[in-house]
CSV table of N, CA and C in Angstrom, one decimal:
chain,number,residue,atom,x,y,z
N,1,MET,N,187.9,73.5,162.4
N,1,MET,CA,188.1,73.6,160.9
N,1,MET,C,189.2,72.5,161.3
N,2,ILE,N,190.1,72.6,162.5
N,2,ILE,CA,191.5,72.2,162.5
N,2,ILE,C,190.9,70.5,162.4
N,3,CYS,N,189.2,69.4,162.9
N,3,CYS,CA,188.8,68.3,162.8
N,3,CYS,C,188.8,68.1,161.0
N,4,TYR,N,188.1,69.1,160.7
N,4,TYR,CA,188.2,68.4,159.0
N,4,TYR,C,189.2,68.8,158.6
N,5,LEU,N,190.1,69.1,158.4
N,5,LEU,CA,191.8,69.1,158.1
N,5,LEU,C,192.4,67.8,158.8
N,6,ILE,N,192.0,67.2,159.6
N,6,ILE,CA,192.4,65.8,160.3
N,6,ILE,C,192.0,64.6,159.6
N,7,GLY,N,190.3,65.0,159.6
N,7,GLY,CA,189.3,64.1,159.4
N,7,GLY,C,190.3,63.9,157.5
N,8,ASN,N,190.5,65.3,156.7
N,8,ASN,CA,191.2,64.7,155.0
N,8,ASN,C,192.3,63.8,155.6
N,9,THR,N,193.6,64.3,156.1
N,9,THR,CA,194.5,63.4,156.7
N,9,THR,C,194.2,61.9,156.8
N,10,TYR,N,193.1,61.6,158.1
N,10,TYR,CA,193.0,60.5,158.0
N,10,TYR,C,192.6,59.8,157.2
N,11,LYS,N,191.9,60.5,156.3
N,11,LYS,CA,191.0,59.7,154.6
N,11,LYS,C,192.3,59.6,153.3
N,12,ALA,N,193.4,60.2,153.5
N,12,ALA,CA,194.0,60.2,152.6
N,12,ALA,C,194.8,59.0,153.4
N,13,LEU,N,195.4,58.5,153.8
N,13,LEU,CA,195.7,58.4,154.6
N,13,LEU,C,195.2,56.3,154.4
N,14,ALA,N,194.2,56.3,155.1
N,14,ALA,CA,193.4,55.6,154.7
N,14,ALA,C,193.3,55.0,153.2
N,15,HIS,N,193.2,55.6,152.2
N,15,HIS,CA,193.1,55.3,150.8
N,15,HIS,C,194.8,55.3,150.4
N,16,MET,N,195.9,55.5,150.9
N,16,MET,CA,196.6,55.4,150.8
N,16,MET,C,197.5,56.1,149.8
N,17,SER,N,197.2,57.5,150.1
N,17,SER,CA,197.0,58.4,148.7
N,17,SER,C,197.7,59.8,149.9
N,18,MET,N,199.4,59.0,149.3
N,18,MET,CA,200.9,60.3,150.0
N,18,MET,C,200.6,61.6,150.3
N,19,TYR,N,200.4,61.7,148.7
N,19,TYR,CA,200.3,63.6,148.4
N,19,TYR,C,199.1,64.2,149.1
N,20,ASN,N,198.4,63.5,149.1
N,20,ASN,CA,196.4,64.3,149.9
N,20,ASN,C,196.8,64.2,151.5
N,21,ALA,N,197.7,62.7,151.9
N,21,ALA,CA,197.9,62.9,153.0
N,21,ALA,C,198.7,63.9,153.7
N,22,THR,N,199.7,64.8,152.7
N,22,THR,CA,201.4,65.9,153.5
N,22,THR,C,201.3,66.6,152.3
N,23,TYR,N,200.8,66.8,151.0
N,23,TYR,CA,201.1,68.3,151.0
N,23,TYR,C,199.5,69.0,150.3
N,24,GLY,N,198.5,67.6,149.9
N,24,GLY,CA,196.9,68.2,149.3
N,24,GLY,C,196.2,69.6,150.1
N,25,ASN,N,195.4,68.8,149.5
N,25,ASN,CA,194.0,69.9,151.0
N,25,ASN,C,193.9,69.3,151.5
N,26,GLY,N,194.1,70.3,152.7
N,26,GLY,CA,194.0,69.2,154.1
N,26,GLY,C,194.4,68.5,155.0
N,27,GLY,N,195.9,68.5,154.2
N,27,GLY,CA,197.0,67.3,154.7
N,27,GLY,C,197.4,67.3,155.5
N,28,ALA,N,198.9,66.7,156.5
N,28,ALA,CA,199.2,67.1,157.5
N,28,ALA,C,200.1,68.3,157.8
N,29,PHE,N,200.6,69.0,156.7
N,29,PHE,CA,201.4,70.0,156.6
N,29,PHE,C,200.4,71.0,156.9
N,30,GLU,N,198.7,70.6,156.2
N,30,GLU,CA,198.2,72.1,156.6
N,30,GLU,C,197.9,72.4,157.8
N,31,THR,N,198.0,71.2,158.0
N,31,THR,CA,197.1,70.8,159.4
N,31,THR,C,198.1,71.1,160.6
N,32,ASP,N,199.4,70.8,160.6
N,32,ASP,CA,200.5,72.0,161.4
N,32,ASP,C,200.2,72.8,161.0
N,33,ARG,N,200.3,73.5,159.8
N,33,ARG,CA,200.1,75.2,159.7
N,33,ARG,C,199.2,75.9,160.8
N,34,LYS,N,197.9,75.2,160.6
N,34,LYS,CA,196.8,75.3,161.4
N,34,LYS,C,196.7,75.5,162.9
N,35,LEU,N,197.7,73.7,163.3
N,35,LEU,CA,197.6,74.3,164.6
N,35,LEU,C,199.5,75.1,165.3
N,36,ILE,N,200.1,75.7,164.2
N,36,ILE,CA,200.8,76.5,164.9
N,36,ILE,C,200.1,77.9,165.3
N,37,GLU,N,199.3,78.3,163.7
N,37,GLU,CA,198.2,79.7,163.8
N,37,GLU,C,197.0,79.6,165.3
N,38,ILE,N,197.1,78.0,165.6
N,38,ILE,CA,196.1,78.3,167.3
N,38,ILE,C,197.0,78.4,168.5
N,39,LYS,N,197.5,77.9,168.0
N,39,LYS,CA,199.4,77.9,168.9
N,39,LYS,C,199.4,79.3,169.5
N,40,THR,N,199.7,79.8,168.5
N,40,THR,CA,200.1,81.7,168.2
N,40,THR,C,199.1,82.3,169.0
N,41,GLU,N,197.9,82.2,168.5
N,41,GLU,CA,196.4,82.4,168.8
N,41,GLU,C,196.3,82.7,170.1
N,42,ALA,N,196.1,81.2,170.6
N,42,ALA,CA,196.6,81.2,172.2
N,42,ALA,C,197.2,81.6,173.8
N,43,ALA,N,199.0,82.2,172.8
N,43,ALA,CA,199.9,82.8,173.4
N,43,ALA,C,199.4,83.9,174.0
N,44,LYS,N,199.1,84.6,172.4
N,44,LYS,CA,198.4,86.4,172.6
N,44,LYS,C,197.6,86.0,173.6
N,45,LEU,N,196.5,85.7,173.4
N,45,LEU,CA,195.7,85.7,174.6
N,45,LEU,C,195.7,85.5,176.3
N,46,ARG,N,196.7,84.3,176.2
N,46,ARG,CA,197.6,84.7,177.5
N,46,ARG,C,197.8,85.5,177.6
N,47,ARG,N,198.6,86.1,176.9
N,47,ARG,CA,199.9,87.3,177.5
N,47,ARG,C,199.0,88.4,177.5
N,48,PHE,N,197.1,88.7,176.9
N,48,PHE,CA,196.2,89.7,177.1
N,48,PHE,C,195.8,89.1,178.5
N,49,ALA,N,195.5,88.1,179.1
N,49,ALA,CA,194.7,87.6,180.0
N,49,ALA,C,196.2,88.1,181.8
N,50,ALA,N,197.2,88.6,181.2
N,50,ALA,CA,198.5,88.4,182.3
N,50,ALA,C,198.4,89.8,182.0
N,51,ILE,N,198.4,90.2,181.2
N,51,ILE,CA,198.5,92.4,181.8
N,51,ILE,C,196.6,92.2,182.5
N,52,GLU,N,195.7,91.9,181.6
N,52,GLU,CA,194.2,92.3,182.2
N,52,GLU,C,194.8,92.1,183.9
N,53,LYS,N,194.9,91.3,184.2
N,53,LYS,CA,195.3,90.3,185.8
N,53,LYS,C,197.0,91.6,186.4
N,54,LYS,N,197.4,91.6,186.0
N,54,LYS,CA,198.5,92.3,186.2
N,54,LYS,C,197.9,94.2,187.1
N,55,ILE,N,196.6,94.7,186.1
N,55,ILE,CA,196.3,95.8,186.3
N,55,ILE,C,195.0,96.2,186.8
N,56,GLY,N,194.9,95.1,187.2
N,56,GLY,CA,193.5,94.3,187.9
N,56,GLY,C,192.6,94.5,187.4
N,57,LEU,N,192.0,94.5,186.2
N,57,LEU,CA,191.2,94.3,185.5
N,57,LEU,C,190.5,92.8,185.2
N,58,GLU,N,189.3,92.4,185.5
N,58,GLU,CA,188.7,91.2,185.9
N,58,GLU,C,187.2,90.7,184.9
N,59,HIS,N,187.6,90.3,183.9
N,59,HIS,CA,186.9,89.9,183.2
N,59,HIS,C,185.2,88.8,183.4
N,60,LYS,N,184.3,89.2,183.1
N,60,LYS,CA,183.0,89.0,183.7
N,60,LYS,C,181.7,88.3,182.1
N,61,ALA,N,181.4,87.5,181.7
N,61,ALA,CA,181.9,87.6,180.8
N,61,ALA,C,180.0,87.3,180.7
N,62,GLU,N,179.0,88.3,179.8
N,62,GLU,CA,178.2,88.8,180.2
N,62,GLU,C,177.0,87.7,179.6
N,63,ALA,N,175.8,87.8,180.1
N,63,ALA,CA,174.5,86.9,180.5
N,63,ALA,C,174.2,86.4,178.6
N,64,PHE,N,174.6,87.3,177.8
N,64,PHE,CA,174.1,86.9,176.0
N,64,PHE,C,175.6,85.9,175.7
N,65,TRP,N,176.5,86.0,176.3
N,65,TRP,CA,177.6,85.0,175.6
N,65,TRP,C,177.4,83.4,176.3
N,66,GLN,N,176.3,84.0,177.5
N,66,GLN,CA,176.9,82.4,178.4
N,66,GLN,C,175.9,81.0,178.0
N,67,HIS,N,174.8,81.8,177.0
N,67,HIS,CA,173.8,81.2,176.8
N,67,HIS,C,173.2,80.9,175.3
N,68,GLY,N,172.9,80.4,174.3
N,68,GLY,CA,172.4,80.3,173.2
N,68,GLY,C,172.2,79.3,172.4
N,69,GLU,N,171.3,79.0,170.9
N,69,GLU,CA,170.7,77.7,171.0
N,69,GLU,C,172.0,76.6,171.0
N,70,TYR,N,173.9,76.5,170.5
N,70,TYR,CA,174.7,76.1,170.4
N,70,TYR,C,174.9,75.6,171.5
N,71,SER,N,175.5,76.3,172.9
N,71,SER,CA,175.9,76.9,173.7
N,71,SER,C,175.8,75.5,174.8
N,72,ASP,N,174.0,75.8,174.9
N,72,ASP,CA,172.6,75.1,175.5
N,72,ASP,C,173.1,73.7,175.7
N,73,LEU,N,173.1,73.6,174.4
N,73,LEU,CA,173.3,72.1,173.8
N,73,LEU,C,174.5,71.2,174.2
N,74,LEU,N,175.5,71.7,174.4
N,74,LEU,CA,176.9,71.8,175.1
N,74,LEU,C,176.3,70.2,176.6
N,75,PRO,N,177.3,69.3,177.0
N,75,PRO,CA,177.6,69.0,178.0
N,75,PRO,C,177.1,69.9,179.3
N,76,GLY,N,176.8,69.5,179.8
N,76,GLY,CA,176.4,70.4,181.4
N,76,GLY,C,175.6,71.0,181.4
N,77,TRP,N,174.8,71.7,180.3
N,77,TRP,CA,173.7,72.6,180.2
N,77,TRP,C,171.8,71.5,181.0
N,78,LYS,N,171.2,71.7,180.9
N,78,LYS,CA,169.9,71.2,180.9
N,78,LYS,C,169.3,71.4,180.2
N,79,ARG,N,168.9,69.9,179.5
N,79,ARG,CA,168.2,70.3,178.0
N,79,ARG,C,166.7,70.4,177.8
N,80,LYS,N,166.1,71.8,176.8
N,80,LYS,CA,165.4,72.0,176.6
N,80,LYS,C,163.9,70.6,176.3
N,81,PRO,N,162.6,70.5,177.2
N,81,PRO,CA,161.7,70.4,175.9
N,81,PRO,C,162.1,70.2,174.6
N,82,GLY,N,162.6,69.5,174.0
N,82,GLY,CA,161.8,69.3,172.5
N,82,GLY,C,163.1,69.4,171.9
N,83,ASP,N,164.4,69.4,172.2
N,83,ASP,CA,165.5,70.2,171.2
N,83,ASP,C,166.6,69.0,170.9
N,84,ILE,N,166.2,67.8,171.1
N,84,ILE,CA,165.5,66.5,170.4
N,84,ILE,C,164.7,65.6,170.2
N,85,ASP,N,164.9,65.1,168.8
N,85,ASP,CA,163.5,64.6,169.0
N,85,ASP,C,164.0,62.7,169.4
N,86,LEU,N,163.9,62.5,170.7
N,86,LEU,CA,164.0,60.6,171.3
N,86,LEU,C,163.3,60.5,170.6
N,87,GLU,N,162.4,60.0,169.6
N,87,GLU,CA,161.5,59.3,168.7
N,87,GLU,C,161.9,59.4,167.8
N,88,TRP,N,162.8,59.8,166.8
N,88,TRP,CA,163.8,59.3,165.6
N,88,TRP,C,164.5,58.5,166.3
N,89,PHE,N,165.4,58.1,167.0
N,89,PHE,CA,166.1,57.1,167.8
N,89,PHE,C,165.3,55.8,168.0
N,90,LYS,N,164.1,55.9,168.3
N,90,LYS,CA,163.0,55.0,168.3
N,90,LYS,C,162.9,54.3,166.4
N,91,ARG,N,163.4,54.5,165.3
N,91,ARG,CA,162.3,54.4,163.8
N,91,ARG,C,163.0,53.2,163.7
N,92,THR,N,162.1,52.7,163.0
N,92,THR,CA,162.3,51.1,162.4
N,92,THR,C,162.1,50.9,161.3
N,93,ASP,N,162.1,51.8,160.1
N,93,ASP,CA,162.5,52.3,159.2
N,93,ASP,C,163.0,52.5,158.5
N,94,ILE,N,164.0,52.2,159.1
N,94,ILE,CA,165.5,52.4,158.4
N,94,ILE,C,166.3,51.4,157.9
N,95,PRO,N,166.5,50.7,157.4
N,95,PRO,CA,166.9,49.9,157.3
N,95,PRO,C,168.2,49.3,158.0
N,96,HIS,N,169.1,50.2,158.2
N,96,HIS,CA,169.9,49.4,159.2
N,96,HIS,C,170.4,49.9,160.6
N,97,ARG,N,169.0,50.3,161.0
N,97,ARG,CA,168.2,50.2,162.8
N,97,ARG,C,167.4,48.8,162.5
N,98,ALA,N,166.3,48.6,161.6
N,98,ALA,CA,165.1,47.6,161.7
N,98,ALA,C,166.1,46.5,162.1
N,99,ASN,N,167.1,45.9,161.6
N,99,ASN,CA,167.4,44.7,161.3
N,99,ASN,C,169.0,45.2,162.1
N,100,ALA,N,169.7,46.1,162.9
N,100,ALA,CA,171.3,45.8,163.6
N,100,ALA,C,171.4,44.7,164.3
N,101,ASP,N,171.0,43.7,164.8
N,101,ASP,CA,171.1,43.0,165.5
N,101,ASP,C,170.8,41.6,164.5
N,102,ALA,N,170.2,41.8,163.1
N,102,ALA,CA,170.3,40.4,162.2
N,102,ALA,C,172.0,39.9,162.0
N,103,PRO,N,171.7,39.0,161.3
N,103,PRO,CA,173.4,38.4,161.0
N,103,PRO,C,173.2,39.3,159.6
N,104,VAL,N,174.3,39.3,158.8
N,104,VAL,CA,174.8,40.4,157.6
N,104,VAL,C,174.1,38.9,156.5
N,105,GLN,N,173.6,39.2,156.0
N,105,GLN,CA,173.3,38.0,154.8
N,105,GLN,C,174.0,38.8,153.2
N,106,PRO,N,174.1,37.9,152.4
N,106,PRO,CA,175.1,38.2,151.5
N,106,PRO,C,174.1,38.7,150.5
N,107,HIS,N,174.1,39.5,149.3
N,107,HIS,CA,173.6,39.9,148.2
N,107,HIS,C,172.5,39.8,147.9
N,108,GLY,N,172.1,39.1,147.2
N,108,GLY,CA,171.0,38.5,146.0
N,108,GLY,C,170.5,37.0,147.1
N,109,HIS,N,170.5,36.9,148.2
N,109,HIS,CA,169.6,35.9,149.2
N,109,HIS,C,168.2,36.2,149.7
């Protein structure tokens, strides 16, 4: 969510739209509010962790939460055969890939 908001702010600034960069949907003010919410939630979780540590509760993640379709694709996990189509990256039928090293030609030539 925060990446989406930051992207909106960047695009608005790139197009010199000051209203959308500040007050508009996904602007800097909304991004600031979301960051404050994230920091507040992180502080709550740190307090819970301190209380759990104080009373001797040790958190141990179940195996169910340690692996999954998304988390196994994160860096550090071994890739499974077939989870990435390597042939797709070798395709030459996509115009911008087939001539990536060719000089730029003006339109109509």
